[in-house]
CSV table of C-alpha atoms and ligand atoms in Angstrom, one decimal:
chain,number,residue,atom,x,y,z
A,195,UNK,CA,20.2,17.1,16.2
A,196,UNK,CA,20.2,13.4,17.3
A,197,UNK,CA,17.3,11.6,15.8
A,198,UNK,CA,15.8,7.5,16.6
A,199,UNK,CA,14.3,6.2,14.1
A,200,UNK,CA,12.3,2.8,14.8
A,201,UNK,CA,11.3,0.8,11.7
A,202,UNK,CA,13.9,0.4,9.2
A,203,UNK,CA,11.2,0.0,6.1
A,204,UNK,CA,11.2,1.9,3.5
A,205,UNK,CA,9.3,5.1,5.2
A,206,UNK,CA,12.3,4.3,8.4
A,207,UNK,CA,15.6,4.0,5.8
A,208,UNK,CA,14.3,6.7,3.1
A,209,UNK,CA,13.9,9.3,6.0
A,210,UNK,CA,17.4,8.0,7.7
A,211,UNK,CA,19.5,9.1,4.6
A,212,UNK,CA,17.2,12.1,4.1
A,213,UNK,CA,18.6,13.5,7.8
A,214,UNK,CA,21.3,12.1,7.6
A,215,UNK,CA,22.5,14.3,4.4
A,216,UNK,CA,21.1,16.9,5.9
A,217,UNK,CA,23.6,17.0,8.5
A,218,UNK,CA,21.5,15.1,12.0
A,219,UNK,CA,22.7,12.3,13.8
A,220,UNK,CA,20.5,9.5,12.6
A,221,UNK,CA,20.2,6.0,14.5
A,222,UNK,CA,17.9,3.9,13.0
A,223,UNK,CA,16.7,0.7,14.7
A,224,UNK,CA,15.2,-2.1,13.2
A,225,UNK,CA,15.7,-5.8,14.4
A,226,UNK,CA,15.4,-7.9,11.1
A,227,UNK,CA,15.6,-5.6,8.7
A,228,UNK,CA,16.5,-6.1,5.0
A,229,UNK,CA,13.9,-8.9,4.9
A,230,UNK,CA,11.1,-9.7,3.0
A,231,UNK,CA,7.9,-7.6,4.7
A,232,UNK,CA,4.6,-9.6,3.8
A,233,UNK,CA,4.1,-7.3,0.5
A,234,UNK,CA,2.9,-7.2,-2.6
A,235,UNK,CA,5.2,-5.7,-3.7
A,236,UNK,CA,3.2,-3.7,-6.6
A,237,UNK,CA,5.0,-0.7,-7.3
A,238,UNK,CA,2.9,1.9,-9.3
A,239,UNK,CA,3.7,4.7,-11.5
A,240,UNK,CA,2.7,7.0,-8.5
A,241,UNK,CA,5.4,5.6,-6.3
A,242,UNK,CA,7.7,6.3,-9.1
A,243,UNK,CA,6.5,10.0,-10.0
A,244,UNK,CA,6.9,9.9,-5.9
A,245,UNK,CA,10.0,8.7,-5.8
A,246,UNK,CA,11.5,9.1,-9.6
A,247,UNK,CA,15.0,7.1,-8.6
A,248,UNK,CA,13.5,3.9,-7.1
A,249,UNK,CA,13.6,3.0,-11.4
A,250,UNK,CA,17.2,3.5,-11.3
A,251,UNK,CA,18.1,1.8,-7.8
A,252,UNK,CA,19.9,-1.7,-8.3
A,253,UNK,CA,17.3,-4.1,-7.6
A,254,UNK,CA,15.5,-6.3,-10.3
A,255,UNK,CA,12.0,-5.6,-11.3
A,256,UNK,CA,9.4,-6.9,-12.9
A,257,UNK,CA,7.2,-4.9,-15.4
A,258,UNK,CA,3.8,-5.0,-15.9
A,259,UNK,CA,2.1,-4.4,-18.9
A,260,UNK,CA,-1.2,-5.8,-18.5
A,261,UNK,CA,-4.0,-6.2,-15.6
A,262,UNK,CA,-6.4,-8.4,-14.9
A,263,UNK,CA,-9.6,-8.1,-13.2
A,264,UNK,CA,-12.1,-10.1,-12.1
A,265,UNK,CA,-15.4,-9.4,-11.1
A,266,UNK,CA,-17.4,-11.4,-8.7
A,267,UNK,CA,-19.0,-13.3,-11.1
A,268,UNK,CA,-16.0,-14.4,-12.9
A,269,UNK,CA,-16.1,-11.5,-15.2
A,270,UNK,CA,-13.0,-10.7,-16.6
A,271,UNK,CA,-11.1,-7.9,-18.1
A,272,UNK,CA,-7.7,-7.8,-19.5
A,273,UNK,CA,-6.1,-3.8,-19.1
A,274,UNK,CA,-3.3,-2.7,-21.1
A,275,UNK,CA,-1.4,-0.1,-19.0
A,276,UNK,CA,0.0,2.6,-20.7
A,277,UNK,CA,1.8,3.7,-17.3
A,278,UNK,CA,3.8,0.0,-16.1
A,279,UNK,CA,3.4,-1.4,-13.1
A,280,UNK,CA,6.3,-2.1,-11.1
A,281,UNK,CA,7.4,-5.3,-8.8
A,282,UNK,CA,10.0,-5.9,-6.6
A,283,UNK,CA,11.7,-8.4,-3.6
A,284,UNK,CA,10.6,-6.1,-0.7
A,285,UNK,CA,14.1,-7.7,1.0
A,286,UNK,CA,15.7,-6.2,-1.8
A,287,UNK,CA,14.4,-2.6,-2.2
A,288,UNK,CA,14.6,-2.5,1.4
A,289,UNK,CA,18.4,-3.2,1.3
A,290,UNK,CA,18.9,-0.9,-0.9
A,291,UNK,CA,17.6,1.5,1.0
A,292,UNK,CA,19.4,0.7,3.9
A,293,UNK,CA,23.2,0.5,1.9
A,294,UNK,CA,22.1,4.4,1.4
A,295,UNK,CA,21.1,5.3,4.8
A,296,UNK,CA,24.8,4.3,6.0
A,297,UNK,CA,26.2,5.9,3.0
A,298,UNK,CA,24.5,8.8,3.9
A,299,UNK,CA,26.0,8.2,7.2
A,300,UNK,CA,22.8,7.3,9.8
A,301,UNK,CA,23.7,3.8,11.9
A,302,UNK,CA,22.0,1.6,11.6
A,303,UNK,CA,21.4,-0.2,15.1
A,304,UNK,CA,20.1,-4.3,14.4
A,305,UNK,CA,17.7,-4.3,17.8
A,306,UNK,CA,14.2,-4.5,18.1
A,307,UNK,CA,13.1,-1.4,20.7
A,308,UNK,CA,11.2,-2.4,23.3
A,309,UNK,CA,10.1,0.9,25.4
A,310,UNK,CA,10.2,4.3,24.7
A,311,UNK,CA,10.1,6.8,27.2
A,312,UNK,CA,9.8,10.8,27.8
A,313,UNK,CA,12.5,12.7,29.2
A,314,UNK,CA,14.3,15.5,27.2
A,315,UNK,CA,13.6,14.2,24.2
A,316,UNK,CA,13.0,10.3,24.0
A,317,UNK,CA,14.8,7.6,25.4
A,318,UNK,CA,14.8,4.5,23.8
A,319,UNK,CA,15.2,1.4,25.1
A,320,UNK,CA,16.4,-2.2,23.8
A,321,UNK,CA,17.4,-5.0,25.3
A,322,UNK,CA,20.9,-4.5,25.2
A,323,UNK,CA,21.1,-0.7,25.9
A,324,UNK,CA,19.6,2.6,26.3
A,325,UNK,CA,19.5,5.3,23.8
A,326,UNK,CA,18.9,9.0,24.1
A,327,UNK,CA,17.6,11.2,21.4
A,328,UNK,CA,15.7,14.6,20.5
A,329,UNK,CA,13.7,13.7,18.3
A,330,UNK,CA,11.6,10.2,17.9
A,331,UNK,CA,10.4,8.6,14.5
A,332,UNK,CA,8.0,5.9,14.7
A,333,UNK,CA,8.4,3.9,11.3
A,334,UNK,CA,7.6,0.6,12.7
A,335,UNK,CA,4.2,-0.1,10.6
A,336,UNK,CA,1.0,-0.5,11.4
A,337,UNK,CA,1.3,-2.1,14.5
A,338,UNK,CA,4.4,-0.3,15.8
A,339,UNK,CA,5.5,0.5,19.3
A,340,UNK,CA,6.0,3.9,18.4
A,341,UNK,CA,2.6,4.9,17.5
A,342,UNK,CA,1.0,2.6,20.3
A,343,UNK,CA,2.7,4.1,22.9
A,344,UNK,CA,2.6,7.5,21.4
A,345,UNK,CA,-0.9,7.7,20.2
A,346,UNK,CA,-2.1,4.6,21.4
A,347,UNK,CA,-4.0,1.3,19.1
A,348,UNK,CA,-6.0,1.9,16.2
A,349,UNK,CA,-9.9,1.3,16.6
A,350,UNK,CA,-10.2,-2.4,14.4
A,351,UNK,CA,-12.6,-0.2,11.7
A,352,UNK,CA,-9.1,1.5,10.8
A,353,UNK,CA,-7.2,-2.0,10.3
A,354,UNK,CA,-7.7,-4.5,6.8
A,355,UNK,CA,-6.3,-7.9,7.7
A,356,UNK,CA,-4.4,-9.8,5.0
A,357,UNK,CA,-3.4,-13.4,4.3
A,358,UNK,CA,-0.9,-14.0,1.5
A,359,UNK,CA,2.1,-16.6,0.2
A,360,UNK,CA,5.2,-15.6,-1.9
A,361,UNK,CA,5.7,-18.7,-3.8
A,362,UNK,CA,7.1,-20.1,-6.8
A,363,UNK,CA,5.5,-19.6,-10.2
A,364,UNK,CA,5.8,-19.3,-14.2
A,365,UNK,CA,7.5,-16.5,-15.8
A,366,UNK,CA,4.1,-15.3,-18.1
A,367,UNK,CA,2.0,-15.6,-15.2
A,368,UNK,CA,-0.3,-11.8,-15.4
A,369,UNK,CA,-1.2,-9.6,-12.4
A,370,UNK,CA,-4.3,-10.8,-10.9
A,371,UNK,CA,-6.9,-8.2,-9.1
A,372,UNK,CA,-9.9,-10.2,-8.0
A,373,UNK,CA,-13.1,-9.1,-6.1
A,374,UNK,CA,-15.6,-10.6,-4.3
A,375,UNK,CA,-19.2,-9.7,-3.7
A,376,UNK,CA,-19.1,-9.9,0.1
A,377,UNK,CA,-15.8,-8.6,0.8
A,378,UNK,CA,-14.2,-5.0,1.2
A,379,UNK,CA,-10.6,-5.7,0.1
A,380,UNK,CA,-10.0,-8.3,-3.0
A,381,UNK,CA,-7.7,-10.8,-3.8
A,382,UNK,CA,-4.2,-10.5,-6.0
A,383,UNK,CA,-1.8,-12.1,-7.5
A,384,UNK,CA,1.2,-10.0,-8.9
A,385,UNK,CA,4.2,-11.7,-11.0
A,386,UNK,CA,7.6,-11.2,-9.1
A,387,UNK,CA,11.1,-10.8,-10.1
A,388,UNK,CA,13.0,-14.0,-10.3
A,389,UNK,CA,10.0,-17.1,-10.9
A,390,UNK,CA,8.2,-15.8,-7.9
A,391,UNK,CA,4.8,-14.0,-7.2
A,392,UNK,CA,3.0,-12.6,-4.1
A,393,UNK,CA,-0.4,-14.0,-3.5
A,394,UNK,CA,-3.0,-12.5,-1.0
A,395,UNK,CA,-6.0,-11.3,0.6
A,396,UNK,CA,-7.2,-9.0,1.9
A,397,UNK,CA,-10.4,-7.9,4.4
A,398,UNK,CA,-11.2,-4.4,5.9
A,399,UNK,CA,-13.7,-5.5,8.5
A,400,UNK,CA,-15.5,-8.5,7.0
A,401,UNK,CA,-17.1,-10.7,9.5
A,402,UNK,CA,-14.8,-14.3,7.1
A,403,UNK,CA,-12.7,-16.3,9.1
A,404,UNK,CA,-8.8,-16.3,8.6
A,405,UNK,CA,-10.2,-20.3,6.7
A,406,UNK,CA,-12.3,-19.2,4.1
A,407,UNK,CA,-10.1,-16.0,3.3
A,408,UNK,CA,-6.8,-18.1,3.0
A,409,UNK,CA,-9.3,-20.8,1.0
A,410,UNK,CA,-10.5,-18.8,-1.9
A,411,UNK,CA,-6.9,-17.5,-2.0
A,412,UNK,CA,-5.5,-20.6,-2.5
A,413,UNK,CA,-8.5,-21.7,-5.0
A,414,UNK,CA,-8.2,-17.7,-7.9
A,415,UNK,CA,-4.2,-18.9,-7.1
A,416,UNK,CA,-5.7,-23.2,-8.6
A,417,UNK,CA,-7.3,-22.1,-11.0
A,418,UNK,CA,-5.3,-19.0,-12.8
A,419,UNK,CA,-2.1,-21.7,-12.7
A,420,UNK,CA,-4.4,-24.4,-14.6
A,421,UNK,CA,-6.2,-22.3,-15.9
A,422,UNK,CA,-2.7,-21.3,-18.0
A,423,UNK,CA,-1.1,-24.4,-18.6
A,424,UNK,CA,0.9,-24.7,-15.2
A,425,UNK,CA,1.6,-26.8,-11.9
A,426,UNK,CA,0.1,-25.5,-8.5
A,427,UNK,CA,2.9,-25.5,-6.0
A,428,UNK,CA,2.1,-27.4,-2.7
A,429,UNK,CA,0.9,-24.1,-0.1
A,430,UNK,CA,3.1,-23.4,3.0
A,431,UNK,CA,1.6,-21.7,5.6
A,432,UNK,CA,-0.2,-18.5,4.9
A,433,UNK,CA,1.8,-15.1,6.2
A,434,UNK,CA,-0.4,-12.8,8.1
A,435,UNK,CA,-0.2,-9.1,8.4
A,436,UNK,CA,-2.4,-5.7,9.3
A,437,UNK,CA,-2.8,-3.2,7.0
A,438,UNK,CA,-4.0,1.0,7.9
A,439,UNK,CA,-7.3,1.1,5.9
A,440,UNK,CA,-8.7,4.2,7.9
A,441,UNK,CA,-12.4,5.5,8.0
A,442,UNK,CA,-13.4,8.1,7.7
A,443,UNK,CA,-13.3,9.5,11.6
A,444,UNK,CA,-9.5,8.6,11.3
A,445,UNK,CA,-8.8,10.4,8.7
A,446,UNK,CA,-10.5,13.7,9.7
A,447,UNK,CA,-8.4,13.5,13.5
A,448,UNK,CA,-5.2,12.0,12.6
A,449,UNK,CA,-2.4,12.3,15.0
A,450,UNK,CA,0.9,11.8,13.3
A,451,UNK,CA,2.9,14.1,15.2
A,452,UNK,CA,3.7,16.0,18.3
A,453,UNK,CA,6.5,17.5,21.1
A,454,UNK,CA,9.5,16.4,19.0
A,455,UNK,CA,8.2,12.8,17.7
A,456,UNK,CA,6.2,11.7,14.3
A,457,UNK,CA,5.3,9.1,12.8
A,458,UNK,CA,5.6,8.2,9.4
A,459,UNK,CA,4.5,5.8,6.6
A,460,UNK,CA,1.7,2.6,7.4
A,461,UNK,CA,2.2,4.2,11.0
A,462,UNK,CA,1.3,7.4,10.3
A,463,UNK,CA,-2.1,5.7,8.0
A,464,UNK,CA,-1.0,6.9,5.0
A,465,UNK,CA,-2.2,3.8,3.1
A,466,UNK,CA,-5.1,4.3,0.0
A,467,UNK,CA,-7.7,2.9,2.1
A,468,UNK,CA,-9.6,2.0,-1.4
A,469,UNK,CA,-6.6,0.0,-3.5
A,470,UNK,CA,-4.3,-1.0,0.0
A,471,UNK,CA,-1.5,0.9,-2.2
A,472,UNK,CA,0.8,2.6,0.7
A,473,UNK,CA,4.5,2.4,-0.6
A,474,UNK,CA,4.2,5.6,-2.6
A,475,UNK,CA,3.1,7.0,1.0
A,476,UNK,CA,5.6,5.6,2.7
A,477,UNK,CA,8.9,7.4,0.8
A,478,UNK,CA,6.2,10.7,0.1
A,479,UNK,CA,5.3,11.2,4.2
A,480,UNK,CA,9.1,10.1,4.6
A,481,UNK,CA,10.2,13.1,2.7
A,482,UNK,CA,7.2,15.6,3.8
A,483,UNK,CA,9.0,14.6,7.5
A,484,UNK,CA,12.5,15.1,6.2
A,485,UNK,CA,11.2,18.9,4.7
A,486,UNK,CA,9.3,19.4,7.8
A,487,UNK,CA,12.1,18.8,10.1
A,488,UNK,CA,14.6,21.3,7.7
A,489,UNK,CA,12.4,24.2,7.7
A,490,UNK,CA,11.1,24.2,11.7
A,491,UNK,CA,12.1,21.1,13.7
A,492,UNK,CA,9.0,19.2,12.2
A,493,UNK,CA,6.2,21.7,13.6
A,494,UNK,CA,5.1,21.8,10.5
A,495,UNK,CA,4.6,17.9,9.3
A,496,UNK,CA,1.3,17.4,10.8
A,497,UNK,CA,0.1,20.2,8.3
A,498,UNK,CA,2.1,19.2,5.6
A,499,UNK,CA,0.8,15.0,5.9
A,500,UNK,CA,-3.2,16.2,6.1
A,501,UNK,CA,-2.6,18.6,2.9
A,502,UNK,CA,-1.1,15.5,1.2
A,503,UNK,CA,-3.9,13.4,2.1
A,504,UNK,CA,-6.7,16.4,1.6
A,505,UNK,CA,-7.3,15.9,-2.3
A,506,UNK,CA,-6.2,11.8,-2.4
A,507,UNK,CA,-6.8,9.4,0.0
A,508,UNK,CA,-8.1,11.4,2.7
A,509,UNK,CA,-10.6,12.4,0.8
A,510,UNK,CA,-11.0,8.6,-0.5
A,511,UNK,CA,-11.5,8.2,3.3
A,512,UNK,CA,-13.6,11.1,4.1
A,513,UNK,CA,-16.1,10.9,1.5
A,514,UNK,CA,-16.0,7.1,2.3
A,515,UNK,CA,-15.0,5.5,-1.4
A,516,UNK,CA,-14.1,2.6,0.3
A,517,UNK,CA,-17.5,1.6,1.4
A,518,UNK,CA,-19.0,2.9,-1.6
A,519,UNK,CA,-16.6,0.9,-4.4
A,520,UNK,CA,-16.7,-2.5,-2.6
A,521,UNK,CA,-20.9,-2.6,-2.1
A,522,UNK,CA,-21.9,-5.2,-3.7
A,523,UNK,CA,-23.9,-3.4,-6.2
A,524,UNK,CA,-21.2,-1.1,-7.3
A,525,UNK,CA,-19.2,-4.1,-8.1
A,526,UNK,CA,-21.3,-6.6,-9.9
A,527,UNK,CA,-21.8,-3.1,-12.0
A,528,UNK,CA,-18.6,-2.0,-12.3
A,529,UNK,CA,-17.2,-5.5,-13.7
A,530,UNK,CA,-20.3,-5.3,-16.2
A,531,UNK,CA,-19.0,-2.2,-18.1
A,532,UNK,CA,-15.7,-2.4,-17.0
A,533,UNK,CA,-15.7,-5.4,-19.8
A,534,UNK,CA,-17.8,-3.4,-22.2
A,535,UNK,CA,-16.9,0.9,-21.7
A,536,UNK,CA,-13.6,2.1,-22.7
A,537,UNK,CA,-15.1,5.0,-20.6
A,538,UNK,CA,-15.1,3.0,-17.7
A,539,UNK,CA,-11.5,1.2,-18.9
A,540,UNK,CA,-9.7,5.3,-19.6
A,541,UNK,CA,-10.9,5.8,-16.0
A,542,UNK,CA,-9.1,2.6,-14.3
A,543,UNK,CA,-6.2,3.1,-16.1
A,544,UNK,CA,-6.2,6.6,-14.8
A,545,UNK,CA,-7.0,5.8,-11.5
A,546,UNK,CA,-4.8,2.9,-10.5
A,547,UNK,CA,-1.4,5.1,-12.6
A,548,UNK,CA,-2.3,8.0,-10.5
A,549,UNK,CA,-3.5,10.4,-12.5
A,550,UNK,CA,-7.4,10.6,-11.8
A,551,UNK,CA,-7.0,11.4,-7.5
A,552,UNK,CA,-10.3,11.2,-5.7
A,553,UNK,CA,-10.9,14.6,-5.0
A,554,UNK,CA,-11.9,14.8,-9.0
A,555,UNK,CA,-13.6,10.9,-9.4
A,556,UNK,CA,-17.2,12.0,-8.6
A,557,UNK,CA,-17.9,14.3,-11.1
A,558,UNK,CA,-15.4,12.6,-14.1
A,559,UNK,CA,-17.8,9.5,-13.1
A,560,UNK,CA,-20.9,11.6,-13.4
A,561,UNK,CA,-20.2,12.9,-16.8
A,562,UNK,CA,-19.1,9.4,-18.6
A,563,UNK,CA,-22.7,8.0,-17.2
A,564,UNK,CA,-24.6,8.8,-20.5
A,565,UNK,CA,-21.6,7.6,-22.5
A,566,UNK,CA,-21.1,4.3,-20.3
A,567,UNK,CA,-24.6,3.8,-21.1
A,568,UNK,CA,-24.7,4.2,-24.7
A,569,UNK,CA,-21.2,1.9,-25.1
A,570,UNK,CA,-22.6,-0.3,-22.3
A,571,UNK,CA,-25.9,-0.9,-23.9
A,572,UNK,CA,-24.3,-1.1,-27.8
A,573,UNK,CA,-21.7,-3.2,-26.8
A,574,UNK,CA,-24.7,-5.9,-25.5
A,575,UNK,CA,-26.7,-5.3,-27.7
A,576,UNK,CA,-24.1,-5.9,-31.0
A,577,UNK,CA,-23.3,-8.9,-28.8
A,578,UNK,CA,-19.0,-7.1,-29.2
A,579,UNK,CA,-17.4,-9.4,-27.5
A,580,UNK,CA,-15.2,-7.9,-24.5
A,581,UNK,CA,-11.9,-7.3,-24.8
B,250,FAD,C1,-0.2,-7.9,2.7
B,250,FAD,C2,0.4,-6.9,1.7
B,250,FAD,C3,0.3,-6.4,0.7
B,250,FAD,C4,0.9,-5.1,0.6
B,250,FAD,N1,0.9,-5.0,-0.9
B,250,FAD,C5,0.9,-3.8,-1.6
B,250,FAD,C6,1.6,-3.7,-2.7
B,250,FAD,O1,1.5,-4.5,-3.8
B,250,FAD,N2,1.6,-1.7,-2.7
B,250,FAD,C7,1.9,-1.1,-2.2
B,250,FAD,O2,1.9,0.1,-2.7
B,250,FAD,N3,1.5,-0.7,-0.8
B,250,FAD,C8,1.1,-2.6,-0.5
B,250,FAD,N4,1.2,-2.8,0.7
B,250,FAD,C9,1.7,-1.3,1.2
B,250,FAD,C10,3.2,-1.7,1.8
B,250,FAD,O3,3.6,-2.7,2.6
B,250,FAD,C11,3.1,-0.9,3.1
B,250,FAD,O4,2.1,0.0,2.8
B,250,FAD,C12,4.6,0.0,3.3
B,250,FAD,O5,5.5,-1.3,3.2
B,250,FAD,C13,5.0,1.0,5.0
B,250,FAD,O6,6.4,0.9,4.6
B,250,FAD,P1,6.8,1.3,6.1
B,250,FAD,O7,8.3,1.8,6.1
B,250,FAD,O8,5.9,2.3,6.3
B,250,FAD,O9,6.7,0.2,7.4
B,250,FAD,P2,7.0,-1.7,6.9
B,250,FAD,O10,7.3,-1.2,5.9
B,250,FAD,O11,5.8,-2.0,7.6
B,250,FAD,O12,8.3,-1.2,7.7
B,250,FAD,C14,8.5,-1.0,9.6
B,250,FAD,C15,9.8,-1.9,9.7
B,250,FAD,O13,9.4,-1.2,11.5
B,250,FAD,C16,10.3,-2.5,12.4
B,250,FAD,N5,10.0,-2.4,13.0
B,250,FAD,C17,8.7,-2.8,13.9
B,250,FAD,N6,8.7,-2.2,14.6
B,250,FAD,C18,10.1,-2.6,15.5
B,250,FAD,C19,10.2,-2.2,16.8
B,250,FAD,N7,9.7,-2.5,17.8
B,250,FAD,N8,12.0,-2.3,16.6
B,250,FAD,C20,12.4,-1.8,15.3
B,250,FAD,N9,12.2,-2.1,14.4
B,250,FAD,C21,10.5,-2.3,14.4
B,250,FAD,C22,10.1,-3.6,11.6
B,250,FAD,O14,10.9,-4.9,10.8
B,250,FAD,C23,9.9,-3.3,9.6
B,250,FAD,O15,10.8,-4.0,9.2
B,250,FAD,C24,1.2,-3.7,1.6
B,250,FAD,C25,0.8,-5.0,2.6
B,250,FAD,C26,0.3,-5.4,3.0
B,250,FAD,C27,0.5,-5.9,4.5
């Protein structure tokens, strides 16, 4: 089968490699890959479980063993992570995945796809040339042409706005996550390999404008650098990017495939609506589609996609975990008990390392409440210094 993949990011390039290995003729289109896509570059243990070969790829990584959580009132908690996170350069990762796809036999075309139309399969139009394919894959990100052409635009509620920088930074900077009482989202500083750090702020459906969000981010960067005795760099123009963050309604009725076409990665909306993690789902959806194509020419992909999200990010979406978690009162309470309760710290570690899925989060939280109350009261009563 001749497969056209629009977008050579994580989902597109890893799918291209798999399909080429299965013997398909693969055309992979991207006008700018490999590039430094706006991203934290944070690879969680969950992503490593889904793509175990990731640590063996020839790319520089930064291992992260501690995460600093800052609550809405500025309360800080430092958590040691038993399973390391890693951060990577998105350009390097894209380069390696692209090389693997080409080595497996995929043809990479450095072209922007300008139009797609259905004609016994699909016609893919670029400025210089048109290509006929039997099967079309949209791996062109959150706002890509494929999704817009085949499904339509996302609702505003399904997208999260992000602003950020990739900056030079000291080697000893810690990974920081900062919550705000009026924000569905958070700001982050992720140390990267090569004396760099990625800093960003993400906001779902927020009334806060770009300027306010960028100012908050700059203040966080300044505070973290100054408190660790480092100079503050001058800030370049921030990037702006959109990330899928699906509402309950959109998770309930996703459209990720049709006759001879499918969407993977961000284009399919497979992103954690609470944390914004998308790298692991880009790998996962590519794997699911390759398996579906191998078995039944892709027909079972929608069911596989639904099954993948059912107990995890789809459950979080359907049960409004995003809105619940970022409720100002919940966030305030969370940052208080996170600092003082070993149970909550354990839960947070498990959530972030992918050992705790959303579908059994509620029973675990309910079960832990008496112990958490006890730990918190004891800690307040004895004035035990929080970690
Ligand atoms: C600011 C920000 C921070 C993030 N941080 C993290 C993080 O730390 N950890 C994490 O797990 N996830 C993070 N994510 C999510 C993660 O970046 C995405 O989920 C992931 O990159 C999705 O991969 P993808 O291959 O689906 O899409 P992308 O990586 O977006 O790749 C899409 C590709 O399609 C190409 N393309 C687009 N249009 C066309 C066209 N018309 N023709 C040809 N090519 C086209 C683009 O050039 C691009 O290379 C973050 C996202 C954002 C926006």
